[in-house]
Amino acid sequence: MASPGQKVVLITGCSSGIGLRMAVMLAHDEQKRYHVIATMRDLKRKDKLVEAAGDAYGKTLSLAVLDVCNDESVKQCINGIKDRHVDVLINNAGIGLVGPVESIPIEEMKKVFETNFFGVIRMIKEVMPDMKKRQGGHIIVVSSVMGLQGVVFNDVYAASKFAMEGFCESLAVQLLKFNVTLPGPVHTEFEAKMIQEVKQKECPGADPETVNYFKNVYLPSSIDIFTLLGQTPDDVARCTKKVIEAKRPRFRNLTNPFYTPIVALKYADETGSLSVNAFYHIQHTPTLHFRLF
């Protein structure tokens, strides 16, 4: 239970990665400003989080079961919080999907949207009415640079993030009236993990040329890019903490400045040709050389 004066922060998807580091960083806040409710689908996966939390576990950090794909699970989780009071909701839970679209079953595509899009909406619908009544609150969505710029072989994943961007932009306007801030998407590099998981993936239904493009062009170049420009979960957690602490948080927050040119390409040309052609040439350049200033 939160102490008087502490903000209640609910985070989804805390069993590993970014969600885990966000939970630990906020729970270890020197001023003890936050009581973190770290959630996951299966508490059998809590060990890494509990170990990382250390003495904060049971004090400024508690655990709760939550499946963002299940209406009843979401409702039970929020009902289990004193007075249903959530000051900050961080939507972090998400899944990825990479590969030739013709080789991906529709059911797999639906699972991505169920978690990345509808899962976020379930959480917001459950906490937003109380935030409106209190005239205060923060809602943060962990998104992806692929919610701003589509990338080859990430068609469905990017689509789920594009959908989330549109939803957040629309909702943020309404919530200003109720003093509820929706800083919106914090863009991360969750895709690096996806790429590693699909290296040995079969691509049934895809033609040989497409499979070759996916495995021998896209995957190697993507791994190189993420290795060079990648961030740690702590980097993203620090950015998220700054968003929470800001008096007037920006709607969109890029955690990695090296992706700013990607966003600039997208908005510099209303036809979309500039960004599409740029990504085509990047993927087909055998060796990429980056000079960092």
Short mmCIF file of C-alpha atoms in Angstrom, two decimals:
data_model
loop_
_atom_site.label_atom_id
_atom_site.label_comp_id
_atom_site.label_asym_id
_atom_site.label_seq_id
_atom_site.Cartn_x
_atom_site.Cartn_y
_atom_site.Cartn_z
CA MET A 1 0.00 0.00 0.00
CA ALA A 2 1.26 3.46 -0.88
CA SER A 3 2.29 5.81 1.90
CA PRO A 4 0.72 9.29 2.14
CA GLY A 5 2.16 11.55 -0.53
CA GLN A 6 3.42 8.71 -2.71
CA LYS A 7 2.24 8.38 -6.30
CA VAL A 8 0.87 4.98 -7.26
CA VAL A 9 2.55 3.78 -10.47
CA LEU A 10 1.12 0.75 -12.26
CA ILE A 11 3.39 -0.83 -14.88
CA THR A 12 2.43 -3.67 -17.22
CA GLY A 13 4.87 -6.32 -18.49
CA CYS A 14 7.43 -6.29 -15.65
CA SER A 15 8.84 -9.82 -15.75
CA SER A 16 11.87 -8.73 -17.78
CA GLY A 17 13.48 -6.01 -19.88
CA ILE A 18 12.19 -2.46 -19.94
CA GLY A 19 9.23 -3.07 -17.61
CA LEU A 20 11.48 -4.65 -14.98
CA ARG A 21 14.00 -1.80 -15.09
CA MET A 22 11.27 0.86 -14.97
CA ALA A 23 9.75 -0.77 -11.89
CA VAL A 24 13.09 -1.08 -10.09
CA MET A 25 14.26 2.44 -10.95
CA LEU A 26 11.05 4.07 -9.70
CA ALA A 27 10.93 1.87 -6.59
CA HIS A 28 14.52 2.92 -5.77
CA ASP A 29 13.72 6.62 -6.07
CA GLU A 30 15.82 8.33 -3.39
CA GLN A 31 12.91 10.50 -2.26
CA LYS A 32 10.57 7.49 -2.15
CA ARG A 33 7.99 9.40 -4.17
CA TYR A 34 6.49 6.32 -5.82
CA HIS A 35 4.78 3.10 -4.85
CA VAL A 36 5.20 0.80 -7.83
CA ILE A 37 2.73 -1.94 -8.66
CA ALA A 38 4.68 -4.18 -11.04
CA THR A 39 2.46 -6.54 -12.99
CA MET A 40 2.94 -9.66 -15.10
CA ARG A 41 0.79 -12.48 -16.41
CA ASP A 42 2.50 -15.19 -14.37
CA LEU A 43 4.02 -14.50 -10.94
CA LYS A 44 6.20 -17.58 -11.36
CA ARG A 45 8.37 -15.25 -13.46
CA LYS A 46 8.85 -12.76 -10.63
CA ASP A 47 12.31 -13.91 -9.46
CA LYS A 48 14.40 -11.55 -11.62
CA LEU A 49 12.30 -8.58 -10.60
CA VAL A 50 12.34 -9.44 -6.90
CA GLU A 51 16.11 -9.90 -6.98
CA ALA A 52 16.65 -6.59 -8.80
CA ALA A 53 14.27 -4.75 -6.46
CA GLY A 54 16.15 -5.88 -3.35
CA ASP A 55 15.00 -4.11 -0.18
CA ALA A 56 12.40 -2.12 -2.14
CA TYR A 57 10.31 -5.28 -2.62
CA GLY A 58 7.43 -5.19 -0.18
CA LYS A 59 8.05 -1.52 0.61
CA THR A 60 7.97 0.73 -2.45
CA LEU A 61 7.33 -2.13 -4.88
CA SER A 62 4.59 -4.72 -4.89
CA LEU A 63 3.51 -7.35 -7.41
CA ALA A 64 0.18 -8.10 -9.06
CA VAL A 65 -1.09 -10.56 -11.64
CA LEU A 66 -2.31 -8.92 -14.82
CA ASP A 67 -3.05 -10.15 -18.33
CA VAL A 68 -3.76 -7.14 -20.54
CA CYS A 69 -5.54 -9.42 -23.02
CA ASN A 70 -8.19 -10.40 -20.48
CA ASP A 71 -10.98 -8.02 -19.46
CA GLU A 72 -11.59 -9.70 -16.10
CA SER A 73 -7.89 -9.80 -15.24
CA VAL A 74 -7.58 -6.06 -15.89
CA LYS A 75 -10.64 -5.28 -13.78
CA GLN A 76 -9.50 -7.50 -10.89
CA CYS A 77 -6.06 -5.89 -10.88
CA ILE A 78 -7.41 -2.34 -10.66
CA ASN A 79 -10.08 -3.32 -8.12
CA GLY A 80 -7.30 -4.74 -5.95
CA ILE A 81 -5.70 -1.29 -5.61
CA LYS A 82 -6.90 0.87 -2.69
CA ASP A 83 -9.70 3.11 -3.93
CA ARG A 84 -8.70 2.07 -7.48
CA HIS A 85 -6.27 4.99 -7.24
CA VAL A 86 -3.59 4.96 -9.98
CA ASP A 87 -1.61 8.16 -10.46
CA VAL A 88 0.60 6.90 -13.28
CA LEU A 89 -0.21 4.10 -15.73
CA ILE A 90 2.74 2.85 -17.79
CA ASN A 91 1.63 0.59 -20.63
CA ASN A 92 4.75 -1.46 -21.33
CA ALA A 93 3.48 -4.98 -22.12
CA GLY A 94 3.96 -5.85 -25.77
CA ILE A 95 4.88 -8.60 -28.20
CA GLY A 96 6.66 -8.56 -31.54
CA LEU A 97 6.25 -10.23 -34.91
CA VAL A 98 8.80 -10.22 -37.72
CA GLY A 99 8.81 -11.98 -41.08
CA PRO A 100 7.29 -12.11 -44.57
CA VAL A 101 3.62 -11.28 -44.20
CA GLU A 102 2.52 -14.17 -46.46
CA SER A 103 4.13 -16.64 -44.04
CA ILE A 104 2.39 -15.31 -40.90
CA PRO A 105 -0.99 -16.81 -39.89
CA ILE A 106 -3.79 -14.33 -39.29
CA GLU A 107 -4.16 -15.64 -35.73
CA GLU A 108 -0.59 -14.57 -34.93
CA MET A 109 -1.34 -11.13 -36.31
CA LYS A 110 -4.44 -10.88 -34.11
CA LYS A 111 -2.37 -11.75 -31.01
CA VAL A 112 -0.06 -8.81 -31.72
CA PHE A 113 -2.99 -6.38 -31.91
CA GLU A 114 -4.66 -7.96 -28.89
CA THR A 115 -1.62 -7.15 -26.75
CA ASN A 116 -0.07 -4.06 -28.34
CA PHE A 117 -3.27 -2.21 -29.13
CA PHE A 118 -6.35 -3.58 -27.37
CA GLY A 119 -4.32 -4.43 -24.26
CA VAL A 120 -3.36 -0.77 -23.88
CA ILE A 121 -6.95 0.35 -24.47
CA ARG A 122 -8.23 -2.06 -21.80
CA MET A 123 -5.86 -0.54 -19.26
CA ILE A 124 -6.68 3.05 -20.19
CA LYS A 125 -10.45 2.41 -20.11
CA GLU A 126 -10.12 0.99 -16.60
CA VAL A 127 -8.12 3.84 -15.02
CA MET A 128 -9.21 6.86 -17.07
CA PRO A 129 -12.66 7.46 -15.49
CA ASP A 130 -11.14 7.74 -12.00
CA MET A 131 -8.37 10.02 -13.28
CA LYS A 132 -11.00 12.27 -14.83
CA LYS A 133 -12.92 12.45 -11.55
CA ARG A 134 -9.76 13.35 -9.65
CA GLN A 135 -8.73 15.84 -12.34
CA GLY A 136 -5.24 14.37 -12.50
CA GLY A 137 -3.09 11.51 -13.71
CA HIS A 138 -0.44 10.36 -16.17
CA ILE A 139 -0.84 7.73 -18.88
CA ILE A 140 2.34 6.60 -20.64
CA VAL A 141 2.53 4.19 -23.57
CA VAL A 142 5.79 2.45 -24.47
CA SER A 143 5.75 2.44 -28.25
CA SER A 144 8.32 2.05 -31.02
CA VAL A 145 9.94 4.12 -33.70
CA MET A 146 8.03 1.73 -35.98
CA GLY A 147 4.88 3.49 -34.88
CA LEU A 148 6.16 6.50 -36.82
CA GLN A 149 7.97 4.82 -39.71
CA GLY A 150 7.15 1.39 -41.10
CA VAL A 151 10.04 -1.02 -41.61
CA VAL A 152 10.23 -3.94 -44.03
CA PHE A 153 9.18 -7.32 -42.57
CA ASN A 154 7.71 -5.60 -39.52
CA ASP A 155 4.40 -4.95 -41.28
CA VAL A 156 2.03 -6.21 -38.57
CA TYR A 157 4.06 -5.03 -35.59
CA ALA A 158 4.40 -1.56 -37.13
CA ALA A 159 0.67 -1.51 -37.88
CA SER A 160 -0.14 -2.20 -34.21
CA LYS A 161 2.12 0.68 -33.16
CA PHE A 162 0.71 3.04 -35.82
CA ALA A 163 -2.76 2.25 -34.46
CA MET A 164 -1.57 3.09 -30.95
CA GLU A 165 -0.09 6.41 -32.13
CA GLY A 166 -3.40 7.47 -33.66
CA PHE A 167 -5.33 6.42 -30.57
CA CYS A 168 -3.00 8.35 -28.25
CA GLU A 169 -3.01 11.50 -30.38
CA SER A 170 -6.80 11.55 -30.41
CA LEU A 171 -7.28 10.78 -26.72
CA ALA A 172 -4.64 13.26 -25.52
CA VAL A 173 -6.73 16.18 -26.82
CA GLN A 174 -9.80 15.11 -24.82
CA LEU A 175 -7.85 14.45 -21.61
CA LEU A 176 -6.37 17.94 -21.47
CA LYS A 177 -9.80 19.13 -20.31
CA PHE A 178 -9.54 16.85 -17.26
CA ASN A 179 -5.91 17.68 -16.39
CA VAL A 180 -4.94 14.12 -17.27
CA THR A 181 -1.73 14.08 -19.27
CA LEU A 182 -1.16 11.48 -21.92
CA PRO A 183 2.57 11.98 -22.68
CA GLY A 184 1.89 9.16 -25.08
CA PRO A 185 4.50 7.04 -26.79
CA VAL A 186 7.98 6.48 -25.42
CA HIS A 187 9.84 4.98 -28.38
CA THR A 188 12.16 2.04 -27.75
CA GLU A 189 14.15 -0.70 -29.50
CA PHE A 190 12.18 -3.74 -28.40
CA GLU A 191 12.60 -4.95 -32.01
CA ALA A 192 16.20 -6.08 -31.36
CA LYS A 193 14.92 -8.94 -29.23
CA MET A 194 12.42 -9.94 -31.92
CA ILE A 195 15.14 -10.16 -34.54
CA GLN A 196 17.22 -12.55 -32.47
CA GLU A 197 14.22 -14.83 -31.96
CA VAL A 198 13.37 -15.22 -35.66
CA LYS A 199 16.83 -15.95 -37.08
CA GLN A 200 15.99 -19.66 -37.40
CA LYS A 201 12.35 -19.13 -38.25
CA GLU A 202 10.85 -20.97 -41.22
CA CYS A 203 8.83 -18.93 -43.69
CA PRO A 204 6.14 -21.21 -45.15
CA GLY A 205 4.24 -19.61 -48.01
CA ALA A 206 6.95 -17.11 -48.90
CA ASP A 207 8.84 -17.38 -52.20
CA PRO A 208 12.60 -18.12 -52.14
CA GLU A 209 13.59 -14.59 -53.18
CA THR A 210 11.60 -13.07 -50.30
CA VAL A 211 13.03 -15.57 -47.80
CA ASN A 212 16.55 -14.74 -49.01
CA TYR A 213 15.83 -11.02 -48.65
CA PHE A 214 14.50 -11.56 -45.12
CA LYS A 215 17.26 -13.84 -43.82
CA ASN A 216 20.31 -12.65 -45.71
CA VAL A 217 19.66 -8.93 -46.16
CA TYR A 218 17.17 -7.66 -43.59
CA LEU A 219 18.24 -9.66 -40.53
CA PRO A 220 22.02 -9.04 -40.77
CA SER A 221 21.65 -5.32 -41.47
CA SER A 222 19.07 -4.91 -38.68
CA ILE A 223 21.29 -6.67 -36.16
CA ASP A 224 24.17 -4.37 -37.14
CA ILE A 225 22.01 -1.27 -36.70
CA PHE A 226 20.64 -2.32 -33.32
CA THR A 227 24.11 -3.32 -32.13
CA LEU A 228 25.53 0.07 -33.07
CA LEU A 229 22.62 2.29 -32.03
CA GLY A 230 20.98 0.14 -29.37
CA GLN A 231 19.94 1.21 -25.88
CA THR A 232 19.68 -0.62 -22.59
CA PRO A 233 16.41 -1.02 -20.67
CA ASP A 234 17.88 1.40 -18.10
CA ASP A 235 18.19 4.09 -20.80
CA VAL A 236 14.48 3.78 -21.55
CA ALA A 237 13.59 3.64 -17.84
CA ARG A 238 15.47 6.89 -17.20
CA CYS A 239 13.60 8.60 -20.04
CA THR A 240 10.27 7.38 -18.67
CA LYS A 241 11.12 8.66 -15.18
CA LYS A 242 11.83 12.10 -16.67
CA VAL A 243 8.44 12.04 -18.40
CA ILE A 244 6.71 11.27 -15.08
CA GLU A 245 8.59 14.04 -13.29
CA ALA A 246 8.05 16.71 -15.95
CA LYS A 247 5.60 19.49 -15.06
CA ARG A 248 4.48 19.68 -18.68
CA PRO A 249 5.50 16.41 -20.34
CA ARG A 250 5.82 16.32 -24.10
CA PHE A 251 3.30 14.18 -25.95
CA ARG A 252 5.95 12.14 -27.79
CA ASN A 253 9.32 11.23 -26.26
CA LEU A 254 12.09 9.61 -28.30
CA THR A 255 14.49 7.69 -26.06
CA ASN A 256 17.20 7.48 -28.73
CA PRO A 257 18.25 10.67 -30.58
CA PHE A 258 19.79 8.63 -33.39
CA TYR A 259 16.27 7.86 -34.62
CA THR A 260 15.35 11.52 -34.97
CA PRO A 261 16.42 11.59 -38.68
CA ILE A 262 14.01 8.72 -39.36
CA VAL A 263 11.14 10.77 -37.99
CA ALA A 264 12.35 13.85 -39.89
CA LEU A 265 12.34 11.93 -43.18
CA LYS A 266 8.75 10.88 -42.58
CA TYR A 267 7.46 14.39 -41.99
CA ALA A 268 9.65 16.19 -44.52
CA ASP A 269 7.84 14.67 -47.50
CA GLU A 270 4.07 14.36 -47.53
CA THR A 271 4.18 11.86 -50.42
CA GLY A 272 6.07 9.31 -48.28
CA SER A 273 8.46 8.50 -51.12
CA LEU A 274 11.51 9.96 -49.38
CA SER A 275 11.35 7.69 -46.34
CA VAL A 276 10.34 4.57 -48.32
CA ASN A 277 13.20 4.98 -50.80
CA ALA A 278 15.67 5.80 -48.02
CA PHE A 279 14.84 2.59 -46.14
CA TYR A 280 15.07 0.56 -49.33
CA HIS A 281 18.59 1.80 -49.98
CA ILE A 282 19.63 1.31 -46.35
CA GLN A 283 18.53 -2.33 -46.43
CA HIS A 284 20.33 -2.94 -49.74
CA THR A 285 23.64 -1.35 -48.81
CA PRO A 286 26.09 -4.19 -48.05
CA THR A 287 28.03 -2.22 -45.44
CA LEU A 288 26.69 0.70 -43.49
CA HIS A 289 29.09 3.24 -42.06
CA PHE A 290 27.85 5.58 -39.33
CA ARG A 291 29.79 8.60 -38.15
CA LEU A 292 28.59 9.71 -34.73
CA PHE A 293 29.19 13.31 -33.66
#
